[in-house]
Amino acid sequence: MIETRILKNPTAEDFSVAGDLIREGKLVAFPTETVYGLGADGFNAKACDKIFAVKERPADNPLIEHVCSLEMVDRVAREIPLAAEKLFAAFSPGPLTLILKKRPEIPSEVTAGLDTVGVRFPDHDFARAFIKAADTPIAAPSANISGRPSPTTAQAVFEDLHNKIPMIIDGGDCNFGLESTIVDCTSEIPTILRPGAITREMLVEILGEVQIDSALKDSDAVPKAPGMKYRHYAPRAALKLFNQDSLDEVIFTVKNFNRVGLLASSETLEKIPAKISFNYGSRHDLRSIAANLYEGLRFFDDQEVDLIFAEETVETGLGFAIMNRLRKASSNDF
Ligand code: AMP
Ligand code: MG
């Protein structure tokens, strides 16, 4: 058992202690603008193995290498195609992961045996100070137990990983609350493997043309991002999606059964007074819905409900990423 220290208001000295832990092959959880990451030295195979053990993560699901400058990208990628250069210039630092050809020094544990590597330059002062102090790319997935909603607060990381890792850097609430957009830049036309806060519309503006991995449109297709094949983000209770057309069923169920949770917009919650509810924000504010989504799912786990009704959003812009996560959390899809 390892005692877990939570660093609140970290100082320069704290970051240097965190960097030392990484160089010793240990794990440190850190905040980013998307979700909290569970980091290890991105060149240390044994340290990266620990990530899989601690998270109970399937070995075929690769990690993302986090860098704190564009120069550092060269330490992990052996080729940067024009599309990647344009995307880094437009959106870095930011909630975007690019899939590039990997350098041979990257351990196969990080990339799950693939010839490519995910690279991300997070837009968070603490993340950057931490990577800088470690002086190495940091391999990290989300800092949750596999299959749980990703953590967007230090408290959520602590719930899942206390006594398993030595340190959590507390950066408060994550700004976006959904994992990064993943774009494969090794395919002829860049391909979105996972939707996120850098939307398809924003990518098209820079690149002209982008594809969407067929698995994002057809649940029978095999996803190119190995992690997207799992029933991720799963709350403990069954989760059912609803929209304004199916409101009657929701009202009936909430009225007649006790342990039913309602994850919905403030507008809908005004119409349905549910006993156990989580307000994810206004229907018109997708940023707020994205930022609150995983805390909502974790809230219902604590409430021990049998069924969660979750309100759908539009499918455009950030709504594409929100609906992708909601579908993955729901029991009747994927
Ligand atoms: P997480 O940060 O927990 O969301 O996990 C990292 C995500 O990045 C997973 O969905 C992985 O499948 C994906 N990923 C990492 N490296 C690659 C790669 N080389 N090719 C495709 N997907 C990747
Ligand atoms: Mg994850």
Coordinates of C-alpha atoms and ligand atoms in Angstrom, one line a residue:
M1 CA 0.0 0.0 0.0
I2 CA 1.3 3.5 -0.9
E3 CA 0.2 6.6 0.9
T4 CA -1.2 9.1 -1.6
R5 CA -0.2 12.8 -1.2
I6 CA -2.5 15.4 -2.8
L7 CA -0.6 18.5 -3.7
K8 CA -2.8 21.6 -3.4
N9 CA -1.4 24.9 -4.7
P10 CA 1.9 23.3 -5.8
T11 CA 5.1 25.3 -5.6
A12 CA 8.2 25.0 -7.8
E13 CA 9.7 22.7 -5.2
D14 CA 6.6 20.5 -5.3
F15 CA 6.9 20.1 -9.1
S16 CA 10.5 19.2 -8.7
V17 CA 9.6 16.4 -6.2
A18 CA 6.9 15.2 -8.7
G19 CA 9.6 15.2 -11.5
D20 CA 11.9 13.2 -9.2
L21 CA 9.2 10.6 -8.7
I22 CA 8.8 10.2 -12.5
R23 CA 12.6 9.8 -12.9
E24 CA 12.5 7.1 -10.2
G25 CA 9.9 5.2 -12.3
K26 CA 6.9 6.1 -10.1
L27 CA 3.4 7.3 -11.1
V28 CA 2.0 10.8 -10.6
A29 CA -1.6 11.9 -11.4
F30 CA -1.8 15.4 -12.9
P31 CA -4.4 17.9 -14.1
T32 CA -4.9 18.9 -17.7
E33 CA -7.5 21.0 -19.5
T34 CA -9.4 17.8 -20.5
V35 CA -9.3 15.2 -17.7
Y36 CA -6.7 14.2 -15.0
G37 CA -3.9 12.0 -16.4
L38 CA -1.9 9.2 -14.7
G39 CA 1.7 9.8 -15.8
A40 CA 4.9 7.8 -16.0
D41 CA 8.2 8.4 -17.7
G42 CA 7.4 7.9 -21.4
F43 CA 10.6 6.1 -22.1
N44 CA 10.5 3.8 -19.1
A45 CA 8.8 0.5 -20.0
K46 CA 8.6 -0.7 -16.4
A47 CA 7.1 2.5 -15.1
C48 CA 4.5 2.4 -18.0
D49 CA 3.6 -1.2 -17.1
K50 CA 2.6 0.2 -13.6
I51 CA 0.0 2.4 -15.2
F52 CA -1.7 -0.7 -16.7
A53 CA -1.5 -2.5 -13.4
V54 CA -2.9 0.3 -11.3
K55 CA -5.7 1.2 -13.7
E56 CA -6.5 -2.4 -14.5
R57 CA -6.2 -1.3 -18.2
P58 CA -6.1 -3.9 -21.0
A59 CA -2.6 -4.1 -22.4
D60 CA -3.7 -3.5 -25.9
N61 CA -4.9 0.0 -25.2
P62 CA -2.0 2.5 -25.8
L63 CA -1.0 5.6 -23.8
I64 CA -0.6 9.2 -25.0
E65 CA 2.8 10.9 -24.8
H66 CA 2.4 14.4 -23.2
V67 CA 5.0 17.1 -24.1
C68 CA 5.5 20.6 -22.8
S69 CA 6.8 22.2 -26.0
L70 CA 6.7 21.6 -29.7
E71 CA 10.4 20.8 -29.7
M72 CA 9.7 17.8 -27.4
V73 CA 7.4 16.3 -30.1
D74 CA 10.6 15.3 -32.0
R75 CA 11.6 13.1 -29.0
V76 CA 8.6 10.8 -29.6
A77 CA 7.7 11.1 -33.3
R78 CA 9.9 10.2 -36.2
E79 CA 8.0 12.1 -38.8
I80 CA 5.7 15.2 -38.7
P81 CA 3.5 15.4 -41.8
L82 CA 2.3 18.8 -43.0
A83 CA -1.2 18.2 -41.6
A84 CA 0.2 17.6 -38.2
E85 CA 2.4 20.7 -38.4
K86 CA -0.7 22.8 -39.3
L87 CA -2.8 21.3 -36.4
F88 CA 0.0 21.8 -33.9
A89 CA 0.4 25.4 -35.1
A90 CA -3.4 26.0 -34.8
F91 CA -4.3 24.2 -31.6
S92 CA -1.2 23.6 -29.5
P93 CA -1.2 23.7 -26.5
G94 CA -4.7 22.4 -26.5
P95 CA -7.1 19.4 -26.2
L96 CA -5.8 17.6 -29.2
T97 CA -3.9 14.3 -29.6
L98 CA -2.1 13.6 -32.9
I99 CA -1.3 10.0 -34.0
L100 CA 2.2 10.1 -35.6
K101 CA 4.9 7.5 -36.5
K102 CA 6.8 6.6 -33.4
R103 CA 10.5 6.8 -32.7
P104 CA 12.0 3.3 -32.0
E105 CA 13.1 4.4 -28.5
I106 CA 9.4 4.6 -27.3
P107 CA 8.7 1.3 -25.5
S108 CA 6.1 -0.9 -27.0
E109 CA 4.3 -0.9 -23.7
V110 CA 3.3 2.8 -24.4
T111 CA 2.0 2.1 -27.9
A112 CA 0.6 -1.4 -27.3
G113 CA 2.9 -2.7 -30.1
L114 CA 1.7 -0.2 -32.7
D115 CA 4.2 1.6 -35.0
T116 CA 2.4 4.9 -34.1
V117 CA 2.2 7.1 -31.0
G118 CA -0.3 9.6 -29.7
V119 CA 1.2 13.0 -28.9
R120 CA -0.4 15.8 -26.9
F121 CA 0.7 19.2 -25.7
P122 CA -1.7 20.0 -22.8
D123 CA -2.9 23.6 -22.2
H124 CA -2.5 23.6 -18.4
D125 CA 0.2 25.4 -16.4
F126 CA 0.5 22.6 -13.8
A127 CA 0.7 19.9 -16.5
R128 CA 3.4 21.9 -18.3
A129 CA 5.4 22.6 -15.1
F130 CA 5.2 19.0 -14.2
I131 CA 6.4 17.7 -17.6
K132 CA 9.2 20.3 -17.6
A133 CA 10.4 19.2 -14.1
A134 CA 10.4 15.5 -15.2
D135 CA 12.3 16.5 -18.3
T136 CA 10.9 13.7 -20.3
P137 CA 7.7 13.1 -22.3
I138 CA 5.0 11.8 -19.9
A139 CA 3.0 8.7 -21.0
A140 CA -0.5 9.0 -19.6
P141 CA -4.0 7.8 -20.0
S142 CA -6.9 9.1 -17.9
A143 CA -6.3 8.7 -14.1
N144 CA -9.3 6.4 -13.4
I145 CA -9.9 2.7 -12.9
S146 CA -10.6 1.4 -16.4
G147 CA -14.3 1.4 -17.2
R148 CA -15.1 4.2 -14.7
P149 CA -15.9 7.7 -15.9
S150 CA -12.7 9.8 -16.4
P151 CA -11.8 12.0 -13.4
T152 CA -12.2 15.7 -13.8
T153 CA -11.3 16.6 -10.2
A154 CA -8.4 15.5 -7.9
Q155 CA -11.1 14.0 -5.6
A156 CA -12.3 11.7 -8.3
V157 CA -8.7 10.6 -8.9
F158 CA -8.3 9.9 -5.2
E159 CA -11.6 7.9 -5.1
D160 CA -10.2 5.5 -7.8
L161 CA -6.4 5.5 -7.1
H162 CA -5.7 6.3 -3.4
N163 CA -3.1 3.9 -1.8
K164 CA -2.0 2.9 -5.3
I165 CA 0.0 6.0 -6.4
P166 CA 2.3 8.3 -4.4
M167 CA 1.1 11.7 -5.7
I168 CA -1.9 13.6 -7.1
I169 CA -1.3 17.2 -8.3
D170 CA -4.5 19.1 -7.6
G171 CA -5.4 21.6 -10.3
G172 CA -9.1 22.0 -9.4
D173 CA -11.8 21.3 -12.0
C174 CA -10.8 20.5 -15.5
N175 CA -11.8 23.1 -18.0
F176 CA -13.2 20.9 -20.8
G177 CA -14.0 17.7 -18.9
L178 CA -13.9 15.4 -21.9
E179 CA -10.8 13.6 -23.2
S180 CA -8.8 15.1 -26.1
T181 CA -9.8 14.9 -29.8
I182 CA -7.7 12.2 -31.4
V183 CA -6.6 12.8 -35.0
D184 CA -4.7 10.2 -37.0
C185 CA -2.2 12.1 -39.1
T186 CA -0.6 8.9 -40.6
S187 CA -3.6 8.3 -42.9
E188 CA -3.7 10.0 -46.3
I189 CA -6.7 12.1 -45.2
P190 CA -6.4 13.0 -41.5
T191 CA -9.0 11.0 -39.5
I192 CA -10.8 11.7 -36.3
L193 CA -10.5 8.6 -34.1
R194 CA -12.1 10.2 -31.0
P195 CA -14.2 13.4 -31.0
G196 CA -13.4 16.1 -28.4
A197 CA -13.3 19.8 -27.7
I198 CA -11.4 20.5 -31.0
T199 CA -14.4 19.9 -33.1
R200 CA -14.7 18.5 -36.6
E201 CA -15.7 21.9 -37.8
M202 CA -12.5 23.5 -36.3
L203 CA -10.3 20.8 -38.0
V204 CA -12.0 21.2 -41.4
E205 CA -11.2 24.9 -41.2
I206 CA -7.5 24.2 -40.9
L207 CA -7.2 21.1 -43.1
G208 CA -9.9 21.5 -45.6
E209 CA -10.7 17.8 -45.4
V210 CA -11.0 15.3 -42.5
Q211 CA -12.4 11.9 -42.3
I212 CA -14.3 10.3 -39.3
D213 CA -13.3 6.8 -38.3
S214 CA -16.1 4.6 -39.4
A215 CA -16.5 3.2 -35.9
L216 CA -17.8 6.6 -34.8
K217 CA -20.7 6.2 -37.2
D218 CA -21.3 2.4 -37.1
S219 CA -21.0 0.5 -33.9
D220 CA -20.1 -2.7 -35.7
A221 CA -16.9 -1.3 -37.2
V222 CA -13.6 -1.9 -35.4
P223 CA -12.2 1.5 -34.1
K224 CA -8.7 2.6 -35.0
A225 CA -8.1 3.9 -31.5
P226 CA -8.0 0.7 -29.6
G227 CA -9.4 2.3 -26.5
M228 CA -12.6 3.2 -28.3
K229 CA -13.7 -0.4 -28.6
Y230 CA -14.3 -0.7 -24.9
R231 CA -17.6 0.1 -23.2
H232 CA -15.8 3.1 -21.5
Y233 CA -17.2 5.6 -19.2
A234 CA -19.6 3.1 -17.8
P235 CA -21.6 4.1 -14.7
R236 CA -22.6 1.3 -12.3
A237 CA -26.3 1.6 -13.2
A238 CA -27.9 1.0 -16.6
L239 CA -28.0 4.3 -18.5
K240 CA -30.7 5.1 -21.1
L241 CA -30.7 8.1 -23.4
F242 CA -33.7 10.3 -23.9
N243 CA -34.8 13.4 -25.8
Q244 CA -37.8 15.7 -25.9
D245 CA -39.7 13.0 -27.9
S246 CA -39.4 10.4 -25.2
L247 CA -40.2 12.7 -22.3
D248 CA -43.4 10.9 -21.3
E249 CA -41.6 7.6 -20.6
V250 CA -39.1 9.4 -18.4
I251 CA -41.8 11.3 -16.5
F252 CA -43.7 8.0 -16.0
T253 CA -40.7 6.1 -14.8
V254 CA -39.4 8.8 -12.5
K255 CA -42.9 9.1 -10.9
N256 CA -43.4 5.3 -10.4
F257 CA -40.0 4.0 -9.4
N258 CA -37.7 5.0 -6.6
R259 CA -34.1 4.5 -7.6
V260 CA -34.1 6.3 -10.9
G261 CA -31.6 9.1 -11.6
L262 CA -32.0 11.9 -14.1
L263 CA -29.0 13.5 -15.7
A264 CA -30.4 16.4 -17.6
S265 CA -30.4 20.1 -18.5
S266 CA -31.7 22.8 -16.2
E267 CA -34.6 23.4 -18.7
T268 CA -35.7 19.7 -18.6
L269 CA -35.3 19.5 -14.8
E270 CA -37.7 22.3 -14.4
K271 CA -40.3 20.2 -16.2
I272 CA -39.5 16.9 -14.4
P273 CA -39.0 17.1 -10.6
A274 CA -37.0 14.0 -10.1
K275 CA -35.8 12.9 -6.6
I276 CA -32.3 12.0 -7.7
S277 CA -31.1 14.4 -10.3
F278 CA -27.9 16.0 -11.6
N279 CA -28.1 19.3 -13.5
Y280 CA -25.5 19.3 -16.3
G281 CA -26.2 22.9 -17.2
S282 CA -28.2 24.7 -19.8
R283 CA -29.2 22.9 -23.0
H284 CA -27.7 25.8 -24.9
D285 CA -24.3 25.6 -23.2
L286 CA -22.4 22.6 -24.5
R287 CA -19.2 23.7 -22.8
S288 CA -20.9 23.4 -19.4
I289 CA -22.5 20.0 -20.3
A290 CA -19.1 18.6 -21.3
A291 CA -17.4 19.9 -18.2
N292 CA -20.1 18.4 -15.9
L293 CA -20.8 15.1 -17.6
Y294 CA -18.4 12.8 -15.8
E295 CA -19.0 14.3 -12.4
G296 CA -22.7 13.6 -13.1
L297 CA -22.0 9.9 -13.9
R298 CA -19.9 9.5 -10.8
F299 CA -22.7 11.2 -8.7
F300 CA -25.1 8.5 -9.7
D301 CA -22.6 5.8 -8.8
D302 CA -22.6 7.2 -5.3
Q303 CA -26.4 7.3 -5.2
E304 CA -26.7 3.6 -6.0
V305 CA -29.6 4.1 -8.5
D306 CA -30.8 1.2 -10.7
L307 CA -31.4 3.3 -13.8
I308 CA -30.1 6.6 -15.1
F309 CA -32.0 8.6 -17.8
A310 CA -29.5 10.9 -19.6
E311 CA -30.6 13.7 -21.8
E312 CA -29.2 13.8 -25.4
T313 CA -27.6 16.9 -26.9
V314 CA -27.3 18.1 -30.5
E315 CA -24.7 16.1 -32.5
T316 CA -22.9 19.1 -34.0
G317 CA -19.7 20.9 -32.6
L318 CA -18.9 19.8 -29.1
G319 CA -22.2 17.9 -29.1
F320 CA -20.6 15.2 -31.3
A321 CA -18.1 14.5 -28.5
I322 CA -20.7 14.6 -25.7
M323 CA -23.1 12.2 -27.5
N324 CA -20.1 9.9 -28.3
R325 CA -19.4 9.6 -24.5
L326 CA -23.1 9.3 -23.6
R327 CA -23.6 6.5 -26.1
K328 CA -20.5 4.7 -24.8
A329 CA -21.9 5.0 -21.2
S330 CA -25.3 3.8 -22.2
S331 CA -26.1 0.1 -22.0
N332 CA -28.1 -0.1 -25.2
D333 CA -25.3 0.9 -27.6
F334 CA -21.7 -0.3 -28.2
Ligands
AMP1 P1 -7.1 7.9 -22.5 O1 -6.2 9.0 -22.4 O2 -7.4 7.2 -21.2 O3 -8.4 8.3 -23.1 O4 -6.4 6.8 -23.4 C1 -5.7 7.1 -24.6 C2 -6.5 7.0 -25.8 O5 -5.6 7.2 -26.9 C3 -7.1 5.5 -26.0 O6 -8.4 5.6 -26.5 C4 -6.1 5.0 -27.0 O7 -6.7 3.9 -27.8 C5 -5.7 6.2 -27.9 N1 -4.4 6.0 -28.5 C6 -3.2 6.1 -27.9 N2 -2.2 5.8 -28.8 C7 -2.8 5.5 -30.0 C8 -2.3 5.1 -31.3 N3 -1.0 5.0 -31.5 N4 -3.2 4.9 -32.2 C9 -4.6 5.0 -32.0 N5 -5.1 5.4 -30.8 C10 -4.2 5.6 -29.8
MG2 MG -9.3 6.7 -20.4

